Each structure stands twice: as structure tokens, then as C-alpha cells.
CSV table of C-alpha atoms in Angstrom, one decimal:
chain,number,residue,atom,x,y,z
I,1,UNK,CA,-69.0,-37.9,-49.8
I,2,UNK,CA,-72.6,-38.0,-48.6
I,3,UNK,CA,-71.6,-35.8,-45.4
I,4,UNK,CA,-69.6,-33.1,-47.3
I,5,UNK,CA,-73.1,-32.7,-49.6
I,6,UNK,CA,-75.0,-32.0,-46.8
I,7,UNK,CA,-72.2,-30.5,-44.4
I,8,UNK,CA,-73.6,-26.4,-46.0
I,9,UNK,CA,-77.5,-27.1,-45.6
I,10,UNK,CA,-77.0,-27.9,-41.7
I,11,UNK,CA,-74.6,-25.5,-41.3
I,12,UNK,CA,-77.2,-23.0,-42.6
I,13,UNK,CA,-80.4,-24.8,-40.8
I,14,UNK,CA,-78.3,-24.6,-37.5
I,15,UNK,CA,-77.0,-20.9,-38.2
I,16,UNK,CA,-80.6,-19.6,-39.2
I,17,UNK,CA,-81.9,-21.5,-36.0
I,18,UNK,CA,-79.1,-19.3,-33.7
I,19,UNK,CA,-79.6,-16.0,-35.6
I,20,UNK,CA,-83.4,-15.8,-36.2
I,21,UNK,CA,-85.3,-13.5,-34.2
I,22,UNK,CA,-87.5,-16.2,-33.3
I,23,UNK,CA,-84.4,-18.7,-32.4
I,24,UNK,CA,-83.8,-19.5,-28.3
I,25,UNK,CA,-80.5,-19.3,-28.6
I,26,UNK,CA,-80.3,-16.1,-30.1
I,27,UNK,CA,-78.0,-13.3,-28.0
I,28,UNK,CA,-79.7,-10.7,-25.9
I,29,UNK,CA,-77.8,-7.6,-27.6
I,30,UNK,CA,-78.6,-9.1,-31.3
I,31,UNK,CA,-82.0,-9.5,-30.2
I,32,UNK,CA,-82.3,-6.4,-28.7
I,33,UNK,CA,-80.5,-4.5,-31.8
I,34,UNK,CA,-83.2,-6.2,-33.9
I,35,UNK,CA,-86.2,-4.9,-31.8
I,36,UNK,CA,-84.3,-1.5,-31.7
I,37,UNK,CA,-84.8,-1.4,-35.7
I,38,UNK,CA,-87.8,-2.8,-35.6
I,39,UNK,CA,-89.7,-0.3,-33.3
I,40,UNK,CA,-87.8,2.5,-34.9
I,41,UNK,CA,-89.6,1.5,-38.0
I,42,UNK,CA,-93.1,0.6,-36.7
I,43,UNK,CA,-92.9,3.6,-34.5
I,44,UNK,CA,-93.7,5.9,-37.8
I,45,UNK,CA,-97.2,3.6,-38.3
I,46,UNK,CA,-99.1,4.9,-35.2
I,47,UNK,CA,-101.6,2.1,-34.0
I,48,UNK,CA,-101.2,-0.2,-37.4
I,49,UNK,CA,-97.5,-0.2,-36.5
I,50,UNK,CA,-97.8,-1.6,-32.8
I,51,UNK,CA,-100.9,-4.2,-34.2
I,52,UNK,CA,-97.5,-5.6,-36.7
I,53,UNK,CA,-95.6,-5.8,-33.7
I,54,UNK,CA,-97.8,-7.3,-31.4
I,55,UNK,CA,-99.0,-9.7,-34.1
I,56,UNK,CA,-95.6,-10.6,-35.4
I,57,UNK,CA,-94.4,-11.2,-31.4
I,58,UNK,CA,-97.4,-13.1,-30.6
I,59,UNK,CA,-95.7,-15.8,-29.0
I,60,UNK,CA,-93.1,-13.7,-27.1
I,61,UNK,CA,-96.0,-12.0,-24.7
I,62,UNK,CA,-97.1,-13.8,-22.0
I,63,UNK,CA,-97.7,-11.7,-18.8
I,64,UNK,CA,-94.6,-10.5,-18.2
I,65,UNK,CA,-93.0,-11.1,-22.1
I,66,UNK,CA,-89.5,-11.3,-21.6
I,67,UNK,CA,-87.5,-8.0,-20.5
I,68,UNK,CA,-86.1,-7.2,-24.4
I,69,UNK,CA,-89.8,-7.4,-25.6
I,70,UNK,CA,-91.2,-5.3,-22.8
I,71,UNK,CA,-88.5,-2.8,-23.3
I,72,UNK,CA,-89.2,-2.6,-27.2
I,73,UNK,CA,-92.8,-2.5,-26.5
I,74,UNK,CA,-92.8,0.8,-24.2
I,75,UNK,CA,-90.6,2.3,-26.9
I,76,UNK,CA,-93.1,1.6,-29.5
I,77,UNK,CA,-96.0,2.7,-27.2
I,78,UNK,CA,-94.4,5.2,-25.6
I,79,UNK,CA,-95.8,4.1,-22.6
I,80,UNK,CA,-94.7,2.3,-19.4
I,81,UNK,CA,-96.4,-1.4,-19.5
I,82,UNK,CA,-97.4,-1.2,-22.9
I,83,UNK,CA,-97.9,-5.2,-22.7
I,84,UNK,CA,-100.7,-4.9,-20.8
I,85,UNK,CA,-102.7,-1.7,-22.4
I,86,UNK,CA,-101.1,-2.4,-25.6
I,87,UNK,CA,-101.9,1.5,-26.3
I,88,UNK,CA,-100.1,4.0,-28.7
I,89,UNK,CA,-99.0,7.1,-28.0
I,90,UNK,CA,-98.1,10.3,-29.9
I,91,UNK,CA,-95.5,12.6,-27.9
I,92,UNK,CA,-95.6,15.1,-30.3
I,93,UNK,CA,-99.2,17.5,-30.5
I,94,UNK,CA,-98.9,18.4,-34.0
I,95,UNK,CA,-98.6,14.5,-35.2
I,96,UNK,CA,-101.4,13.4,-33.2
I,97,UNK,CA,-103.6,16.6,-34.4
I,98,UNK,CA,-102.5,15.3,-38.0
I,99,UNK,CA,-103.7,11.8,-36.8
I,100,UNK,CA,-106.9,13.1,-35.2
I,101,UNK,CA,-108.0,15.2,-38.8
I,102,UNK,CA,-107.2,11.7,-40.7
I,103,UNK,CA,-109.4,9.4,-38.6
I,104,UNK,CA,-112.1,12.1,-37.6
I,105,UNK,CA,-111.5,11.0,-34.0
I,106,UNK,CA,-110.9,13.3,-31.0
I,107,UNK,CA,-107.5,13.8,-28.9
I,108,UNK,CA,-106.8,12.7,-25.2
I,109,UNK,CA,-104.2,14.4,-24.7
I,110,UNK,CA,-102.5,13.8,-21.0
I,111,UNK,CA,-100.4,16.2,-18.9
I,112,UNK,CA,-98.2,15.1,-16.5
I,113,UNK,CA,-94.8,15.2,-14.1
I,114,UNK,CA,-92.4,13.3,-15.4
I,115,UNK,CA,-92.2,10.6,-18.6
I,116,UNK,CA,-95.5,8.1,-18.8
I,117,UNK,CA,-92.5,5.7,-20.7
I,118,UNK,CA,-90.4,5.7,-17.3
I,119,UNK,CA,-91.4,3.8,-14.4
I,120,UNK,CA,-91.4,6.9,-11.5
I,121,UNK,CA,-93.2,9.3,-13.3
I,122,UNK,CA,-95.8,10.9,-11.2
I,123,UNK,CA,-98.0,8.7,-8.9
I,124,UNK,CA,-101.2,9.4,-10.6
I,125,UNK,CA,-100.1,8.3,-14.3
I,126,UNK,CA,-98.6,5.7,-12.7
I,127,UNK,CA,-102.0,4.6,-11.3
I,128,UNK,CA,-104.0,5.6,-15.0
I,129,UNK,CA,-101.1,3.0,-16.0
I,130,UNK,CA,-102.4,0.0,-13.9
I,131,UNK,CA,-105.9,1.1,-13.0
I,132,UNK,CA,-107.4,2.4,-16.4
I,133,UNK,CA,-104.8,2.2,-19.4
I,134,UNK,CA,-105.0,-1.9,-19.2
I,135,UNK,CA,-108.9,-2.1,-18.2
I,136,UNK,CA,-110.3,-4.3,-21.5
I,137,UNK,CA,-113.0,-2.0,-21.8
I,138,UNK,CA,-111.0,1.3,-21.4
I,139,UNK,CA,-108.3,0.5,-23.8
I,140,UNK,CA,-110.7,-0.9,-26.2
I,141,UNK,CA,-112.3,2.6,-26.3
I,142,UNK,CA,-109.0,4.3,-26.6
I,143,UNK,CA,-108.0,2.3,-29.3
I,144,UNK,CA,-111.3,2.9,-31.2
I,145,UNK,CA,-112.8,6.2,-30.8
I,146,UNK,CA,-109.2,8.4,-29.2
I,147,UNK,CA,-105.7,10.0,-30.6
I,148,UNK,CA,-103.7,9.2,-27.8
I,149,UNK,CA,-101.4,11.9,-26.7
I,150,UNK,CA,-99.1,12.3,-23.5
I,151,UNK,CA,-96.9,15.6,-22.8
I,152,UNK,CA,-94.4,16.6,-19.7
I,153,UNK,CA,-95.5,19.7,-17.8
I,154,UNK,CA,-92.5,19.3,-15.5
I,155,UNK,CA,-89.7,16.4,-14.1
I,156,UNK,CA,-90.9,14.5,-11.0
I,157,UNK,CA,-89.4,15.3,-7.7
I,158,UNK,CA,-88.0,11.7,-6.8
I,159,UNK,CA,-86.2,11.2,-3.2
I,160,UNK,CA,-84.4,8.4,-2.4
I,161,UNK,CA,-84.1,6.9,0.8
I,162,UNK,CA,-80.5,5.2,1.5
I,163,UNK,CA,-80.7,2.8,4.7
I,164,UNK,CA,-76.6,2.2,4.6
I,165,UNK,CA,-76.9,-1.0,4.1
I,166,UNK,CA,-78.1,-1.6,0.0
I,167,UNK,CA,-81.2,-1.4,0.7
I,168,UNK,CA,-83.1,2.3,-1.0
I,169,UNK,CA,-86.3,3.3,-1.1
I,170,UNK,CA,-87.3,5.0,-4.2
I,171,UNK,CA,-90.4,7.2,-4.5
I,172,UNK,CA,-91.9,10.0,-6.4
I,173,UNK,CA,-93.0,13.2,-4.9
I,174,UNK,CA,-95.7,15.5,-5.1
I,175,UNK,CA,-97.7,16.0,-8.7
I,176,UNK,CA,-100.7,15.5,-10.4
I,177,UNK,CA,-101.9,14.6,-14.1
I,178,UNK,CA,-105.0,15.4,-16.2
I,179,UNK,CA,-106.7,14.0,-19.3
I,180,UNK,CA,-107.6,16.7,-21.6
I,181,UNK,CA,-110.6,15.9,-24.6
I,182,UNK,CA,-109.3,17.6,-27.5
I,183,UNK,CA,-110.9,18.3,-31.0
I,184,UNK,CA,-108.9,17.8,-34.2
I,185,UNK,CA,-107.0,21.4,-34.4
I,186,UNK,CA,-106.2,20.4,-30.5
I,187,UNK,CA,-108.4,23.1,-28.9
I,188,UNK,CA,-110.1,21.6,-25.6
I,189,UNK,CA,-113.5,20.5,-25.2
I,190,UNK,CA,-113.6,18.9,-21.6
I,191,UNK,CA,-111.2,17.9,-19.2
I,192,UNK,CA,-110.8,14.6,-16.3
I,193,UNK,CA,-108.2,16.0,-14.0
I,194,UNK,CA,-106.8,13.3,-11.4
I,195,UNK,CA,-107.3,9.4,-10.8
I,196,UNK,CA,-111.4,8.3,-11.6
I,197,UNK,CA,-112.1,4.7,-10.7
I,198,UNK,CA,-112.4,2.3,-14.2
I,199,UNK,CA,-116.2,2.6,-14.6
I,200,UNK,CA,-116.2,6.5,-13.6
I,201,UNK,CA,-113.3,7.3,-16.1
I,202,UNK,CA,-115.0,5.0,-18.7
I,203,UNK,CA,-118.0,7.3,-18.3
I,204,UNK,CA,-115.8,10.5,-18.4
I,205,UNK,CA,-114.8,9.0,-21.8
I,206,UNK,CA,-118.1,8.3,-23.2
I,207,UNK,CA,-119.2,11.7,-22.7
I,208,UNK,CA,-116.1,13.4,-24.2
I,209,UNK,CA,-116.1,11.0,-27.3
I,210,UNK,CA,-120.4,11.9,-27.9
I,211,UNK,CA,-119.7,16.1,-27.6
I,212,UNK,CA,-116.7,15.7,-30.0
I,213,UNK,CA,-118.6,14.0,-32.4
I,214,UNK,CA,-121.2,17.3,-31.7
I,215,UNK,CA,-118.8,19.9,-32.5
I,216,UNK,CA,-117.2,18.1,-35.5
I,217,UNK,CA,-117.7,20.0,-38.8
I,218,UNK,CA,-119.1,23.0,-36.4
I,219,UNK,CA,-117.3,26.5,-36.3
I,220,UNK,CA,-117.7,30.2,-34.6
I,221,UNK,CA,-120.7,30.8,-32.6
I,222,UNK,CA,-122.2,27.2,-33.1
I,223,UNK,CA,-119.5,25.6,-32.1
I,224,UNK,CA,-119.2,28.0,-28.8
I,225,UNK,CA,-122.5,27.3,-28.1
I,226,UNK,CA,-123.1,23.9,-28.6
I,227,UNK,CA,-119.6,23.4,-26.1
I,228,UNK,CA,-121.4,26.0,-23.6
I,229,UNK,CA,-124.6,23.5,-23.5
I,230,UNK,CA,-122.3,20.6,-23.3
I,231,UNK,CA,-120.9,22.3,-19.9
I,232,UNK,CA,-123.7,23.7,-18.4
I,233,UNK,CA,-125.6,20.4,-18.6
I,234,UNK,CA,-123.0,18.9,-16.6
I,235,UNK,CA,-122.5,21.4,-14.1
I,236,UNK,CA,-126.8,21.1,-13.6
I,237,UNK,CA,-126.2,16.9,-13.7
I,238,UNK,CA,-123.0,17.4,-10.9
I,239,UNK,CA,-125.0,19.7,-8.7
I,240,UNK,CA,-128.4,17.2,-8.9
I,241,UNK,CA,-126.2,13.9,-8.6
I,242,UNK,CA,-124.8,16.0,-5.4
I,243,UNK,CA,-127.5,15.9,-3.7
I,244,UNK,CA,-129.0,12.7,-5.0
I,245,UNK,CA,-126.0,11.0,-2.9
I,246,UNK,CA,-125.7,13.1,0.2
I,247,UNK,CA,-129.9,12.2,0.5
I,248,UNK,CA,-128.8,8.7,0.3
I,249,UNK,CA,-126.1,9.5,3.4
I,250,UNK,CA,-129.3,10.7,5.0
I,251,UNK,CA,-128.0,14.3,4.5
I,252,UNK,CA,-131.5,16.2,3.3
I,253,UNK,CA,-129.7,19.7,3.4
I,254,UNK,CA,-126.7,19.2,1.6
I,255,UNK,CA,-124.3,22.0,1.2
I,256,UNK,CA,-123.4,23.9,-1.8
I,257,UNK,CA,-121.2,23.2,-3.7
I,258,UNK,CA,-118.3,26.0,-4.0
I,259,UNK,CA,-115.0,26.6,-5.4
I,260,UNK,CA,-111.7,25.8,-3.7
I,261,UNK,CA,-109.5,28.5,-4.5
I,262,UNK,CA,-106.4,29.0,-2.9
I,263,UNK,CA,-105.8,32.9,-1.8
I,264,UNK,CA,-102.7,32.9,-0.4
I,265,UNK,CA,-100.2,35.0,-1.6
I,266,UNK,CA,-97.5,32.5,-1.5
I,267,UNK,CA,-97.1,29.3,-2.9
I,268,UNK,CA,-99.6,26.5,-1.3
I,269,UNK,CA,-97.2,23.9,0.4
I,270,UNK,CA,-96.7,20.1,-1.0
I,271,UNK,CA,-98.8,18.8,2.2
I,272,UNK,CA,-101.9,21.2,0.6
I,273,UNK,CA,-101.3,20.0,-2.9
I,274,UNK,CA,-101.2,16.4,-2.1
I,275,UNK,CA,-104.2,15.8,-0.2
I,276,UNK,CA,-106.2,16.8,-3.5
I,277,UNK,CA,-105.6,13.3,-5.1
I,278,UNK,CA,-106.7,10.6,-2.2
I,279,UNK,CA,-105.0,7.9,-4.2
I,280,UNK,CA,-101.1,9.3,-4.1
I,281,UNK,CA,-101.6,11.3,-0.7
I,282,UNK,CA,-101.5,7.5,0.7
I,283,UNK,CA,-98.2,7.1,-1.0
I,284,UNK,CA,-96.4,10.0,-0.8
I,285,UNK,CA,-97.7,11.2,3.3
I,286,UNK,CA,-95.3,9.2,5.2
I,287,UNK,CA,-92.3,10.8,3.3
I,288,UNK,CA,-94.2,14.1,3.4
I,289,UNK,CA,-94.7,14.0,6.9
I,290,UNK,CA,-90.9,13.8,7.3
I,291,UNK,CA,-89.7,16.6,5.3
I,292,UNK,CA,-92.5,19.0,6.1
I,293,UNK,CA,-94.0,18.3,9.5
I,294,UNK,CA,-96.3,20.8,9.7
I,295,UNK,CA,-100.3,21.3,10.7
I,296,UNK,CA,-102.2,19.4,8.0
I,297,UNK,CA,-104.3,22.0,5.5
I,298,UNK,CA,-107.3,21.4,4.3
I,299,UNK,CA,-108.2,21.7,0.6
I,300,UNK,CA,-112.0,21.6,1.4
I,301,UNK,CA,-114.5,22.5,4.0
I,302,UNK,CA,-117.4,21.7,2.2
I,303,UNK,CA,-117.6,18.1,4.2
I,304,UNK,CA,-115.6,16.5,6.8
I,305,UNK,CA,-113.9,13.8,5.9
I,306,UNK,CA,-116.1,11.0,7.1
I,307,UNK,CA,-118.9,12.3,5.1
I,308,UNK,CA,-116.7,12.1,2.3
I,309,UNK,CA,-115.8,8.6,2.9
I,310,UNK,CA,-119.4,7.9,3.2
I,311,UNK,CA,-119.8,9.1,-0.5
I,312,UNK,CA,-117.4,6.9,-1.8
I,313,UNK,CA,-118.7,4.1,-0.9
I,314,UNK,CA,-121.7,4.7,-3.5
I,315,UNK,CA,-119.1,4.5,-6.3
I,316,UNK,CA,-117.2,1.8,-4.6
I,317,UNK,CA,-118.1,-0.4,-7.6
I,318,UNK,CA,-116.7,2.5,-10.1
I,319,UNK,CA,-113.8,1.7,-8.8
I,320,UNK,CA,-113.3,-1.8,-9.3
I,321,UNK,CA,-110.4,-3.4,-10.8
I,322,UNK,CA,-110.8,-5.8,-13.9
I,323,UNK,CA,-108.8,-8.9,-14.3
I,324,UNK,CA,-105.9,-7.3,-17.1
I,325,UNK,CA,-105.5,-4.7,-13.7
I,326,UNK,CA,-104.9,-7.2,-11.3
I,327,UNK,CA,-102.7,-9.5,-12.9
I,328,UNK,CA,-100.5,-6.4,-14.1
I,329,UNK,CA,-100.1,-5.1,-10.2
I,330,UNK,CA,-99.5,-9.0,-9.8
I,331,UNK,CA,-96.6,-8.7,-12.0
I,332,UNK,CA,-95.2,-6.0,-11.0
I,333,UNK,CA,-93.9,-7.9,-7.8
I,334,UNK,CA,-95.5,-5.7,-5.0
I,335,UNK,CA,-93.1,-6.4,-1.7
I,336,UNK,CA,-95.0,-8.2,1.2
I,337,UNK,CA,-97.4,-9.8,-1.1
I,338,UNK,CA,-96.5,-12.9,-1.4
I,339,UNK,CA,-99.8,-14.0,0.4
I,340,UNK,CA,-102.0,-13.9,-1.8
I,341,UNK,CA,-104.6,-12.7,1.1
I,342,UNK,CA,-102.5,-9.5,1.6
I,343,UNK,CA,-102.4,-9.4,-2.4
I,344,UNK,CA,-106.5,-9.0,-2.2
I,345,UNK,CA,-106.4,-6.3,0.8
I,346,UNK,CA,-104.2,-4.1,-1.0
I,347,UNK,CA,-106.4,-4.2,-4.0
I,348,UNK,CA,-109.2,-3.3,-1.7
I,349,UNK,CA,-107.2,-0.5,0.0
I,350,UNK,CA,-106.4,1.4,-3.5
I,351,UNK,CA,-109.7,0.5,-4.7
I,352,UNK,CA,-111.0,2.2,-2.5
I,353,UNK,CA,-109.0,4.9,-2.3
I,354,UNK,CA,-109.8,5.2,-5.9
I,355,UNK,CA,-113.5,5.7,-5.2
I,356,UNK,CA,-112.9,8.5,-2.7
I,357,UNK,CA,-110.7,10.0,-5.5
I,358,UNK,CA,-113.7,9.8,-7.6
I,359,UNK,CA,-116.1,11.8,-5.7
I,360,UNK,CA,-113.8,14.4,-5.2
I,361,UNK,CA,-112.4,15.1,-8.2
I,362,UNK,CA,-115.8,15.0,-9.8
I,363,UNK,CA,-117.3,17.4,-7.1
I,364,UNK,CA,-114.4,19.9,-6.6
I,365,UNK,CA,-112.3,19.9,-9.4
I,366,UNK,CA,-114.4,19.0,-12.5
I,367,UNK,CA,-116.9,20.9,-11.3
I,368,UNK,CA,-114.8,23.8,-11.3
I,369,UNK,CA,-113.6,23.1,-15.1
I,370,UNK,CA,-117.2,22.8,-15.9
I,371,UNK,CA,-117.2,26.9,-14.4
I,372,UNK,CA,-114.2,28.0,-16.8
I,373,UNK,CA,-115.8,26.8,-19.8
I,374,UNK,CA,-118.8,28.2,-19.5
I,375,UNK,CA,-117.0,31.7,-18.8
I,376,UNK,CA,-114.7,30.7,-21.3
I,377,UNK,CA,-112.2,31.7,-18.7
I,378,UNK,CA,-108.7,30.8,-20.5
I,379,UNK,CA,-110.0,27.5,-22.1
I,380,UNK,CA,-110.2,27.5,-25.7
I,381,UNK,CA,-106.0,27.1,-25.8
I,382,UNK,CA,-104.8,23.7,-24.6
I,383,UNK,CA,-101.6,25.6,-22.8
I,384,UNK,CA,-103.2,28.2,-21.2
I,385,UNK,CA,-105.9,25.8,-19.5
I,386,UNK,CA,-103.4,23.5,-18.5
I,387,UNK,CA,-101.1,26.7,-16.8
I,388,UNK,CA,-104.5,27.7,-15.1
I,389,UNK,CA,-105.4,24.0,-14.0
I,390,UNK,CA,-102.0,23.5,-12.4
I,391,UNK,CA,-101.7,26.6,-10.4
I,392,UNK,CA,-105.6,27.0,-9.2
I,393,UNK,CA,-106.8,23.5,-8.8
I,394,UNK,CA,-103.6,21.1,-8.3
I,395,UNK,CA,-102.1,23.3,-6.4
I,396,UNK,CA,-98.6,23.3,-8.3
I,397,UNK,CA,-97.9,27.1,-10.2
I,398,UNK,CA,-94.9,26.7,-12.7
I,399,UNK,CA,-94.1,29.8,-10.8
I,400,UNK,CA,-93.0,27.2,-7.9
I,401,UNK,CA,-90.0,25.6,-9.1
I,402,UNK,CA,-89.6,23.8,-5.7
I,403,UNK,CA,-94.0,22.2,-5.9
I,404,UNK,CA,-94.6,23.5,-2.5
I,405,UNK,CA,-91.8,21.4,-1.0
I,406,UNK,CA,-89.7,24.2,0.4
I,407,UNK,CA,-90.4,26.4,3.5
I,408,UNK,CA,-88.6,29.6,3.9
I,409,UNK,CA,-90.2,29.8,8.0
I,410,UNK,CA,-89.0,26.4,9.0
I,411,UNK,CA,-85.1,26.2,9.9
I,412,UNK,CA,-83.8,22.9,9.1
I,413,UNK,CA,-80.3,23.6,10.0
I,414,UNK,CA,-78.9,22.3,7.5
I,415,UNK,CA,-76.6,24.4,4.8
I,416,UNK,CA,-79.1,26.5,2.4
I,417,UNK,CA,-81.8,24.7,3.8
I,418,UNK,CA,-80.5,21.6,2.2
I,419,UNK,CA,-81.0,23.3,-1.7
I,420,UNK,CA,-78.4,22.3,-4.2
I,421,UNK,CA,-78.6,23.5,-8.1
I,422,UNK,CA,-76.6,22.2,-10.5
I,423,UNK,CA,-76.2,23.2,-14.0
């Protein structure tokens, strides 16, 4: 009699054990149909939404949290890795200007190939994804003083690599990304196109963050000129910085620092579009090399490339990875890198890879964004900079549908030059 009293209370102790979210026993697809409803509905808080989640699945995220949590995670974020940057993003302009007018904050809005909630999306986001997104004091200045906002310009070319015998090679290829600093009603203010090392993009964001706060509340011809000042002060600070470093290198008549425009009338080829961003050129070369074997371009005469490696290693220490970096790359299972020795040399390798990528995107390209604000040369609409950025400094014209990858004056004898479309 005293075991039928209590045979419902254990059954229902036992049953809310096996069916509570937080229960070890409890099935992978109910678990994962819960999260599904769960990030469906935090998804619609912004940033106050993910702090619920990542409050309420404390326990669940060690580094890696299990597969169902890291899955609901990015889908929450929006963002590939979200564990470790623990970063929200809008995908949608008009919701994250809406955002931006509520918490009198600024945009950073990012362009780039591909999804940044997908694994191969384009090499660069992938690095902003372990290098800068995760760094503690990065994504604690997101979080406080930025809108986030991410936006497709274009798929990712991905090849795959079949070696007959189950083992594939995946990669991405070709591609770039930017950061865009946008006021409230989404019209730009600055600019950070390609991979910076954590201190140098940290910097970038500083700067962006202080001239929004500027041109808030300012209209018409203050605004425009308060943004003109902004730009030329950092075109004079580039230029002096310039030649601050190459006197260090022992260089006392350093040359001027000029454009890199490309005149050709065709499209510039992948191999010419890629060696503008250091850090993926060392990725994406050796499959390059194969599908386009021709005489290496070069994207800039203005120093050879020893000279340039010089440079770098003056912001060698911009590009250091913190601890969150480093035991997200750790995670991620890199082949070969079981020694933990190797582990540390190809940290060093992108690191410094990274600073090199520094230099030259603060030199050559940001320079040259500097120029088009201050002639107001198609930047005061987010689309049209970003159509102008892509063609003339990455290299990649939506008018390209194939990103430099195909060459009508090589034969490759295969069928249509080995082109297939498909609807």
C-alpha cells in the first residue's frame, strides 16, 4: 500500500529527470527541438536575448559546449563560433539601424563572400572569426559601444579536392570582407577593409566609435565637414606614421605613398586579387597555383616585398593572439597539430602573417578610403561604397561572375573550359 502511494511521485521525479532540458538522458532531437524554440524566441531580443541564453545554459558551455548548444548558439548569433565571441548579429540593415537609433550606438556593419553563420565562408571572416570576434577586449567593445551587422555581397567559390580514396579537401576560394562604421540611418563614416591584427583592429574601432559619437545629433554641412576633418586627419597621421616606420627600417627617403588602381580593361585575375590580403593568399596559393599557373602580378610597386616584411615586424605585437583566440583555433582540431610545438609555430606563422596584412591594408587600401571620403567620391551610400570597394581595391567587380578565376587565353582542354551552369 505504501508503494502504490508513492509509485506517481517517482514516476514523475524519474520522467521530469529524462525530459528536462537540463536532464543527461534527455534525447538529442527533443533537445535539439527545444533549443530550436528557444532561439527562435530569443532571436527577436537582440543582445538581452543571447545574455538569457547564455545565462540560462551556463553549465552546458565549456570550450567546445556540446554540438546541440553550439548549433543553437550560431543560430542565435548568427555567427559561426558564437561560443567563443558570444556576439549578436543583425542580418537584416533596417533592424539593426532601428537598433542603432534606440541605443544611440553606431553600426559595424560587415560585407562579405559567403554566410559568417557557415563554416567556409570566405577566408578573411573566417580569420575576423578566430582572430578578432573572440579577442576579450574586442568583443567587449562590440558588445558595448557597436550594432552588429553582417550582409552577403556574393556565395563563396568553394573547390573540393577528391583524392579517390574518402579522403577531400575542402577550401574556399578567392574573396575578401570589409568592416564598414555606420551611423544610425546606416550612411558610412569610415571603413577597415581586410584582416588587421587584434590590437590594430581594436584601434580601427576606437577611432570609428569616438567620430560617431562626433557626428551624432549633427546634419548638412556640419556633419560633412566634421566627417571631412575626421578623414583628412588620418590620411596626414597614415602618411607621417609612413615614414615614421620606413626611418626605423633605416629608409630616410621613403616613397610616396600612391594609389593602386587597376587599369586594365579586363577583369584582374584571382592570382591579382588574392595577393591583396597576406593572410588568405597563404591559404588559397597552392590551389591557385594549380588552376591558374600563370606569372605572379603584383598589386604594388611601392616596396618590394622584403621591405614590406620588414614593416611588419613593427606591428608584430598588433597582431598577437589572446588566450579566448588560441584555445578557439585549439578546438577547432587543426590536422598535424597534435604537437603542441607545431600548435605554437602555426600560431606564429598566421600571426605573422596577420601583421604584414596590417601594414598593407592600412597603407594601400585604407589609405585609399581615406581619399574617397574626402572627395566624397560615391561614399555617403553604404551600397554604392561597397560596389566601388569591391571592384577598385579588392579586386573582385560584381561585373565578374567568375572573381578572376577564369581565363579566356589559357586552353585547358577540357569541354567549355571546364564551365558548368545550372539553374
Amino acid at each position: 500500500m505504501k508503494l502504490n502511494n508513492f509509485k506517481i511521485p517517482l514516476l514523475l521525479i524519474f520522467a521530469s529527470f529524462v525530459f528536462s532540458p537540463a536532464g543527461y538522458t534527455q534525447s538529442p532531437e527533443l533537445k535539439t527541438s527545444q533549443l530550436s524554440e528557444e532561439v527562435a524566441k530569443l532571436r527577436t531580443q537582440g543582445q538581452t536575448g543571447l545574455q538569457i541564453f547564455l545565462k540560462s545554459h551556463i553549465n552546458n558551455l565549456k570550450s567546445p559546449p556540446e554540438p546541440q548548444i553550439k548549433t543553437a548558439l550560431d543560430q542565435l548569433c548568427q555567427q559561426r563560433d558564437c561560443y567563443a565571441s558570444k556576439l549578436y548579429w543583425y542580418t537584416d540593415l533596417e533592424q539593426a539601424k532601428a537598433a542603432a537609433k534606440i541605443s544611440d550606438k553606431p553600426i559595424l556593419s560587415l560585407r562579405l563572400l559567403g554566410k559568417l553563420d557557415t563554416d567556409l565562408s570566405c577566408a578573411n571572416s573566417r580569420f575576423f572569426r578566430v582572430a578578432l570576434y573572440p579577442n576579450a577586449e574586442i568583443s567587449q567593445e562590440l558588445r558595448d559601444k557597436f550594432i552588429l551587422h553582417w550582409q552577403t555581397v556574393r556565395p563563396v567559390p568553394k573547390i573540393t579536392i577528391d583524392f579517390g580514396d574518402g579522403r577531400k579537401l575542402e577550401r574556399t576560394i578567392t574573396g575578401n570582407s570589409i568592416h564598414y562604421i555606420l551611423d544610425s540611418s546606416g550612411r558610412p563614416i569610415d571603413a577597415i577593409p581586410g584582416l588587421y591584427g587584434p590590437k590594430a583592429f581594436l584601434k580601427q574601432l576606437q577611432r570609428g566609435e569616438v567620430i560617431a559619437k562626433t557626428l551624432n545629433n549633427q546634419n548638412g554641412e556640419k556633419y560633412n565637414l566634421l566627417l571631412q576633418q575626421y578623414h583628412q586627419r588620418r590620411l596626414d597621421d597614415i602618411q607621417n606614421q609612413w615614414r615614421t616606420d620606413l626611418s626605423k627600417l633605416g629608409i630616410q627617403s621613403p616613397p610616396r605613398l600612391v594609389g593602386s588602381a587597376n587599369n586594365s580593361t579586363s577583369p584582374p585575375s584571382a592570382r591579382l586579387a588574392g595577393s591583396l590580403a597576406v593572410s588568405k593568399a597563404v591559404v588559397e596559393r597552392p590551389i591557385l597555383d594549380s588552376i591558374q599557373p600563370e606569372p605572379a602580378e603584383t598589386s604594388s610597386e611601392i616596396l618590394d616585398q622584403a621591405t614590406w616584411n620588414r614593416l611588419a615586424t613593427l606591428y608584430q605585437n598588433d597582431a598577437r593572439l589572446d588566450k579566448n583566440s588560441i584555445t578557439l583555433i585549439e578546438d577547432k582540431k587543426l590536422p598535424n597539430t597534435t604537437d603542441k610545438n607545431n600548435l605554437s609555430r602555426v600560431i606564429r606563422n598566421f600571426e605573422t602573417v596577420m601583421a604584414l596584412d596590417t601594414v598593407k591594408n592600412e597603407y594601400l587600401l585604407h589609405r585609399q578610403i581615406h581619399q574617397w571620403f574626402l572627395a566624397e567620391n560615391q561614399t555617403s551610400n553604404i551600397n554604392q561604397l561597397n560596389e566601388k570597394v569591391y571592384a577598385e581595391l579588392f579586386l573582385t567587380p560584381s561585373s565578374d561572375p567568375w572573381l578572376g578565376l577564369v581565363n579566356n587565353d589559357t586552353y585547358s582542354a577540357i569541354d567549355n573550359g571546364g564551365i558548368v551552369e545550372r539553374n
